[in-house]
PDB file of C-alpha atoms in Angstrom:
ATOM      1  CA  UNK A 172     -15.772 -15.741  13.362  1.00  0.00           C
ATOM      2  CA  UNK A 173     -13.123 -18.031  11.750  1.00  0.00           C
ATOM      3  CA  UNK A 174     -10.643 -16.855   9.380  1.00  0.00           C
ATOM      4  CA  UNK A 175      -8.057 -17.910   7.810  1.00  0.00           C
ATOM      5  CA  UNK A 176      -5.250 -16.395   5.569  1.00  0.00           C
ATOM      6  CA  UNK A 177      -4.555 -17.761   1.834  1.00  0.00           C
ATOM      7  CA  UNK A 178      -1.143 -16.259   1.302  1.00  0.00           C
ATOM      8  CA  UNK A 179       0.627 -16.853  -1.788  1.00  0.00           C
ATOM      9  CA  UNK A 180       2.116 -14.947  -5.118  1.00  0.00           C
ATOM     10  CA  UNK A 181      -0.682 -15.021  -7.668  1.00  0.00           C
ATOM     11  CA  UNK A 182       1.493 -14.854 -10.515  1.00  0.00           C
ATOM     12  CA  UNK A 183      -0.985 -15.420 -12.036  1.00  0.00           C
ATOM     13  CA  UNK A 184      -4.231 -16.877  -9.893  1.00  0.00           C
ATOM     14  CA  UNK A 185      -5.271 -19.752 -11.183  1.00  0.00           C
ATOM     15  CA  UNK A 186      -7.987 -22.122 -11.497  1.00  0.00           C
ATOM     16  CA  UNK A 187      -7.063 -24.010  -8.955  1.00  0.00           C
ATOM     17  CA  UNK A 188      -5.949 -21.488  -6.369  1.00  0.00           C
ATOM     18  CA  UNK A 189      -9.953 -20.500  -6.807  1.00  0.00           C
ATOM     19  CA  UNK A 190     -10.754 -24.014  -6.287  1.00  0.00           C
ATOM     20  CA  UNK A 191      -8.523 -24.076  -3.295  1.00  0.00           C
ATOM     21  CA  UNK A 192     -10.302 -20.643  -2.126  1.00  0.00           C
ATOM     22  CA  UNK A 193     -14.225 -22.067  -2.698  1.00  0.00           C
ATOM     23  CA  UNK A 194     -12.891 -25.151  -0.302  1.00  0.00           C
ATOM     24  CA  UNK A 195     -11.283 -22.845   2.540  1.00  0.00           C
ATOM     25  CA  UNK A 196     -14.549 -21.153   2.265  1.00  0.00           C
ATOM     26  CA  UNK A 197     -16.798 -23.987   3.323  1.00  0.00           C
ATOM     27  CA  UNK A 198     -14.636 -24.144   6.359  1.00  0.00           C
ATOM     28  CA  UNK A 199     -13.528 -21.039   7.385  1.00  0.00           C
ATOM     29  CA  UNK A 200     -16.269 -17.791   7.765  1.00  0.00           C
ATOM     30  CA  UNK A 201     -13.806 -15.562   6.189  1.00  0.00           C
ATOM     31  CA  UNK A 202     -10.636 -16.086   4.037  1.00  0.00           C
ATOM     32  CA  UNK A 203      -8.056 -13.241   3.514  1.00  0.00           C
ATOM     33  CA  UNK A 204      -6.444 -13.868   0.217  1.00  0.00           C
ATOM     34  CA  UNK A 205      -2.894 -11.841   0.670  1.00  0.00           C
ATOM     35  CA  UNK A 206      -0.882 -11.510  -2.300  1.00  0.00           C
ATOM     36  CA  UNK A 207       3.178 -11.212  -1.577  1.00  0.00           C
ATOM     37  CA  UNK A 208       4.813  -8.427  -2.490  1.00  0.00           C
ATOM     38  CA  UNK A 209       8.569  -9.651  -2.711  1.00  0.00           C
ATOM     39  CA  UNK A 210      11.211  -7.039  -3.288  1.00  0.00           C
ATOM     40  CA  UNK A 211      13.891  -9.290  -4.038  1.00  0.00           C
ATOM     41  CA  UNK A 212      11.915 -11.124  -7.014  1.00  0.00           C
ATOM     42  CA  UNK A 213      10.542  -9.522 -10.196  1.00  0.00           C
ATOM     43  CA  UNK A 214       7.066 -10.554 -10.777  1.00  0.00           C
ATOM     44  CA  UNK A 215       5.001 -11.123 -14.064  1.00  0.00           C
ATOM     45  CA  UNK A 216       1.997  -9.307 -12.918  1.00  0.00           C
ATOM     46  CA  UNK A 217       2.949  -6.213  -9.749  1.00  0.00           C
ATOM     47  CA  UNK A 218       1.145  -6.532  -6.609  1.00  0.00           C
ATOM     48  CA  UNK A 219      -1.484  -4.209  -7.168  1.00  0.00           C
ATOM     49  CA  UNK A 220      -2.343  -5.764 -10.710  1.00  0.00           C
ATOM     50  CA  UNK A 221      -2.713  -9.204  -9.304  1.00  0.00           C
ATOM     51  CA  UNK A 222      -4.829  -8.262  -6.208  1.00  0.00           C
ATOM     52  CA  UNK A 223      -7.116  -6.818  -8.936  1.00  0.00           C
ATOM     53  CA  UNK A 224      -7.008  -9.941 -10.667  1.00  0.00           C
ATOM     54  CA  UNK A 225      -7.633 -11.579  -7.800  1.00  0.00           C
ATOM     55  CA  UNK A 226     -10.914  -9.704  -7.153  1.00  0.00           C
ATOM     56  CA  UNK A 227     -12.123  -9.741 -10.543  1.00  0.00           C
ATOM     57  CA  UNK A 228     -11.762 -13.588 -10.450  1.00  0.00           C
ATOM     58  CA  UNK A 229     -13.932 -13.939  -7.223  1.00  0.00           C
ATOM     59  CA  UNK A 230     -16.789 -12.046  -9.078  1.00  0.00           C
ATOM     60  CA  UNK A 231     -16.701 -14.043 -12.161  1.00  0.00           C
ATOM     61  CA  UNK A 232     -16.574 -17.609 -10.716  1.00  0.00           C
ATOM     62  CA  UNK A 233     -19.476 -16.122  -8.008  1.00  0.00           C
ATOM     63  CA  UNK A 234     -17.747 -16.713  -4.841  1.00  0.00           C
ATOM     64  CA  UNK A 235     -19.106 -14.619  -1.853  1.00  0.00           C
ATOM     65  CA  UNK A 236     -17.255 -11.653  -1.917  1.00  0.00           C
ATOM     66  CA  UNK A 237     -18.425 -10.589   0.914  1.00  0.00           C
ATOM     67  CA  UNK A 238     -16.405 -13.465   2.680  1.00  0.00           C
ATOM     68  CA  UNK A 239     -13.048 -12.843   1.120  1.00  0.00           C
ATOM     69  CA  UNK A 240     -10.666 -10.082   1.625  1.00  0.00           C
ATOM     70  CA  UNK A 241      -7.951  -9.164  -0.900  1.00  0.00           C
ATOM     71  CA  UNK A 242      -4.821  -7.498  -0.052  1.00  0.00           C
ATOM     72  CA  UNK A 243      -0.846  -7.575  -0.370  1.00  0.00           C
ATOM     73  CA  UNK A 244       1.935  -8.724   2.438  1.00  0.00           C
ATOM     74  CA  UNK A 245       4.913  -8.742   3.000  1.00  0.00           C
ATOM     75  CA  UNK A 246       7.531 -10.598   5.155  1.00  0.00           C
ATOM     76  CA  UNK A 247       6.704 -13.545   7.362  1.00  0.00           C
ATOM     77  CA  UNK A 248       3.041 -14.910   6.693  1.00  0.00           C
ATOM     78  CA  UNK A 249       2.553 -15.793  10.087  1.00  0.00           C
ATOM     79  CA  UNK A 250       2.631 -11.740  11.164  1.00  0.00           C
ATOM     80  CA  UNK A 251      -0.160 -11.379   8.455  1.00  0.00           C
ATOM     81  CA  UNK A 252      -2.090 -13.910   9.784  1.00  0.00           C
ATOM     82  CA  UNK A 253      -1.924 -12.246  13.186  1.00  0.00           C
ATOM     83  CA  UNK A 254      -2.441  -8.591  11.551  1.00  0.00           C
ATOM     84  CA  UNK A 255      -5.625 -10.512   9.980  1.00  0.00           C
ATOM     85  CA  UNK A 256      -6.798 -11.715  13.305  1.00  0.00           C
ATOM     86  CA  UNK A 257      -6.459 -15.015  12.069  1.00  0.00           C
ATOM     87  CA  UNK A 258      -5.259 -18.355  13.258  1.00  0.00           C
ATOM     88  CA  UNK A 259      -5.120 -20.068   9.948  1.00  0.00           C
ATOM     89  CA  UNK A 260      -2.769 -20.598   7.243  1.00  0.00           C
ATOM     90  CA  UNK A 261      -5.079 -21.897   3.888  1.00  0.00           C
ATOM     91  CA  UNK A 262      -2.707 -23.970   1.414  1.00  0.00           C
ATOM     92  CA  UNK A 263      -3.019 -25.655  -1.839  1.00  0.00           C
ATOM     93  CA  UNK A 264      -1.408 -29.197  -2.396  1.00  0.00           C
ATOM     94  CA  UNK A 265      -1.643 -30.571  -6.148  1.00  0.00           C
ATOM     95  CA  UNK A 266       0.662 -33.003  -5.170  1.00  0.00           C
ATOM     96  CA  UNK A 267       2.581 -35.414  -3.070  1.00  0.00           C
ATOM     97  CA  UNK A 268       5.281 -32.796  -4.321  1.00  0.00           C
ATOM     98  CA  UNK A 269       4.199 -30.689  -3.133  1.00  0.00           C
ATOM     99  CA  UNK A 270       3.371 -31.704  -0.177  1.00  0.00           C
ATOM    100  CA  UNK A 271       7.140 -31.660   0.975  1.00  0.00           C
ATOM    101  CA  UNK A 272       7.587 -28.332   0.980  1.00  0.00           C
ATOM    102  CA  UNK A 273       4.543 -27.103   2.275  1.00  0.00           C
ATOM    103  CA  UNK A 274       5.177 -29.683   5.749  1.00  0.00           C
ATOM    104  CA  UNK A 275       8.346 -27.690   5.894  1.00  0.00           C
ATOM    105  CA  UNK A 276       6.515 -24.226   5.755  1.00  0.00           C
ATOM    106  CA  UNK A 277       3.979 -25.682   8.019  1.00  0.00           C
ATOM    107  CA  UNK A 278       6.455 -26.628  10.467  1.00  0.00           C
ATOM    108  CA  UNK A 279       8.263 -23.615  10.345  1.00  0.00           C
ATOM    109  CA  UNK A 280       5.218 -20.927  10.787  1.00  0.00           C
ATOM    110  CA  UNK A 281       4.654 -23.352  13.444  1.00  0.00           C
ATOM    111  CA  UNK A 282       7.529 -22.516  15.097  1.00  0.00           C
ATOM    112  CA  UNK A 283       7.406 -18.835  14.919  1.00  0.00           C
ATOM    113  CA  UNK A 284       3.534 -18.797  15.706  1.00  0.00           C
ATOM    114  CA  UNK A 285       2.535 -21.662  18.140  1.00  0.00           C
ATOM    115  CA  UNK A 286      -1.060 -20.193  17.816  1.00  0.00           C
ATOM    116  CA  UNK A 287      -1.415 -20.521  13.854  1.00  0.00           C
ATOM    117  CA  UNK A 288      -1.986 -23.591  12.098  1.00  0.00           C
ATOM    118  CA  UNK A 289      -1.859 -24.681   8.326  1.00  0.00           C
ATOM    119  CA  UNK A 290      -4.920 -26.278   6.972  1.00  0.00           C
ATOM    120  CA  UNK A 291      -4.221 -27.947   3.559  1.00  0.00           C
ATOM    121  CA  UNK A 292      -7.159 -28.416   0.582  1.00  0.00           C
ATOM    122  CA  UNK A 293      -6.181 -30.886  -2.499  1.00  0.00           C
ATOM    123  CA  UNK A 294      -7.168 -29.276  -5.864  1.00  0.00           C
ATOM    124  CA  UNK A 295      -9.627 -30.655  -7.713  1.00  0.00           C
ATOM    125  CA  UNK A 296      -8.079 -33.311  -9.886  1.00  0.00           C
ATOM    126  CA  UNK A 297      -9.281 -30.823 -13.308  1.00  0.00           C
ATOM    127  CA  UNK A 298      -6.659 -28.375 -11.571  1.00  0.00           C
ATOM    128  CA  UNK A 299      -4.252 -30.342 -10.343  1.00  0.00           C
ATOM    129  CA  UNK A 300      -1.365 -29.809 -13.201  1.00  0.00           C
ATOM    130  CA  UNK A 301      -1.788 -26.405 -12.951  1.00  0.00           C
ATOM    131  CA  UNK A 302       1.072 -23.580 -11.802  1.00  0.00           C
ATOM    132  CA  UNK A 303       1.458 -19.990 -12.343  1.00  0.00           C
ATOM    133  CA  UNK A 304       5.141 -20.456 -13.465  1.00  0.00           C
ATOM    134  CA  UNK A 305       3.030 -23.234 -16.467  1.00  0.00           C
ATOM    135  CA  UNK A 306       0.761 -21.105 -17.390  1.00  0.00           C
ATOM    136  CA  UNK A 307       2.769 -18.140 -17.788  1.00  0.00           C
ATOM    137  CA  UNK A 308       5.590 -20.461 -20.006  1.00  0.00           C
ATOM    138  CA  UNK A 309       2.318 -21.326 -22.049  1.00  0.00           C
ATOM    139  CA  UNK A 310       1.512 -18.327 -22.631  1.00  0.00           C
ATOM    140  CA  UNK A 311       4.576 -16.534 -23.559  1.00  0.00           C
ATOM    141  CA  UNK A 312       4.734 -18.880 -25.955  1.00  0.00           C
ATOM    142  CA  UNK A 313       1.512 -18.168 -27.247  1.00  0.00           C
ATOM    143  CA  UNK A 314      -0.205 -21.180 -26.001  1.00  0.00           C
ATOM    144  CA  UNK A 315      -3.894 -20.926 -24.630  1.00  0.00           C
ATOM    145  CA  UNK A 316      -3.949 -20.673 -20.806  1.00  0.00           C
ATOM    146  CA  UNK A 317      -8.138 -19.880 -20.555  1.00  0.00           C
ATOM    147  CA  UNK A 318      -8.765 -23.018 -19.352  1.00  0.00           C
ATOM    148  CA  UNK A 319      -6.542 -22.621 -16.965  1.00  0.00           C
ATOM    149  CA  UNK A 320      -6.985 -19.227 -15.279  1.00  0.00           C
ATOM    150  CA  UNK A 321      -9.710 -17.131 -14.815  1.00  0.00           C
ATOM    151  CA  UNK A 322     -11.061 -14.330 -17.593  1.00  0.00           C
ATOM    152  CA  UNK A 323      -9.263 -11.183 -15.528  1.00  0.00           C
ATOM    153  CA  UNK A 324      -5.934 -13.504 -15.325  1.00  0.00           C
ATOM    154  CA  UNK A 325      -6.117 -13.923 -19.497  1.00  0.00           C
ATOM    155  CA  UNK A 326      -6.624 -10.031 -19.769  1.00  0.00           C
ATOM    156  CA  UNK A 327      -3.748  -9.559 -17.459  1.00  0.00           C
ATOM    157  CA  UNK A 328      -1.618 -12.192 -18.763  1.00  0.00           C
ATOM    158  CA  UNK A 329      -2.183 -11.000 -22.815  1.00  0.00           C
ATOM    159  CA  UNK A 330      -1.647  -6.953 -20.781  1.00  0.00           C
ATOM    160  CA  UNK A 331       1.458  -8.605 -19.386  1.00  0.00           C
ATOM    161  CA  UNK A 332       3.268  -9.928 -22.557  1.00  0.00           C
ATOM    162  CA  UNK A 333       2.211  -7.052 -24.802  1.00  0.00           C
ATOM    163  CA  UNK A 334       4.041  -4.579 -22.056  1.00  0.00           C
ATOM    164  CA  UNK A 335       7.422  -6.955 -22.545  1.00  0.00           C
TER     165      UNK A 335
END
């Protein structure tokens, strides 16, 4: 079986990181979506609330659950991928932008993991201005983010702002 980690924050998901996750999905059997937990950085959404999110979003755009995992990490990806049984890194690119730094992750999890490789999906070009750090500036200042995120991510967003 062939899976692959999708590691990122999640702060909100987005759109596109389901877009991202439906393309890993044609490739890999399974895809373990991990959600950092960072104790040096102060998230929007905590851990647990975005994992729930996360799963919430699978069933409404009708991915196959049964294909993706959802939990937290933290620390070095690569050691998740290997606690996964994985050999894959999944990542998003929107951009040539972004494409810079994610080489430089690449090349690094290379480094400390010989035995994992990063396998990079484009967005669709719909989702391709998208960010969690946008869409939660949008919304804070009121603007409407549903056609950027998923249902669950609105409710969590709107959950979010009303707790600040």
């Amino acid at each position: 079986m062939r899976t692959a980690v999708y590691p990122g924050s999640f702060d909100p998901v987005t759109n596109g990181h389901l877009d991202v996750l439906e393309r890993a999905l044609g490739v890999f059997d399974r895809v373990v979506v991990t959600v950092l937990r960072n104790p040096r950085k102060e998230p929007f959404l905590p851990a647990d609330e975005r994992v729930a999110v996360v799963r919430a979003a699978i069933a409404e755009t009708g991915l196959p659950a049964d294909r993706v995992e959802v939990t937290t990490f933290e620390g070095l990806t690569v050691n998740a991928v290997h606690d996964h049984g994985a050999r894959s890194i999944v990542r998003g690119l929107r951009a040539v932008s972004d494409f810079e730094a994610e080489m430089q992750l690449a090349h690094n999890n290379r480094k400390l993991a010989p035995d994992v490789d990063t396998v990079f999906f484009m967005t669709s070009l719909e989702h391709g201005y998208v960010s969690s750090s946008l869409v939660k500036e949008i919304a804070a200042f009121g603007g409407d983010v549903s056609e950027m995120v998923p249902p669950s991510a609105v409710a969590a967003i709107a959950g979010a702002l009303a707790r600040r």
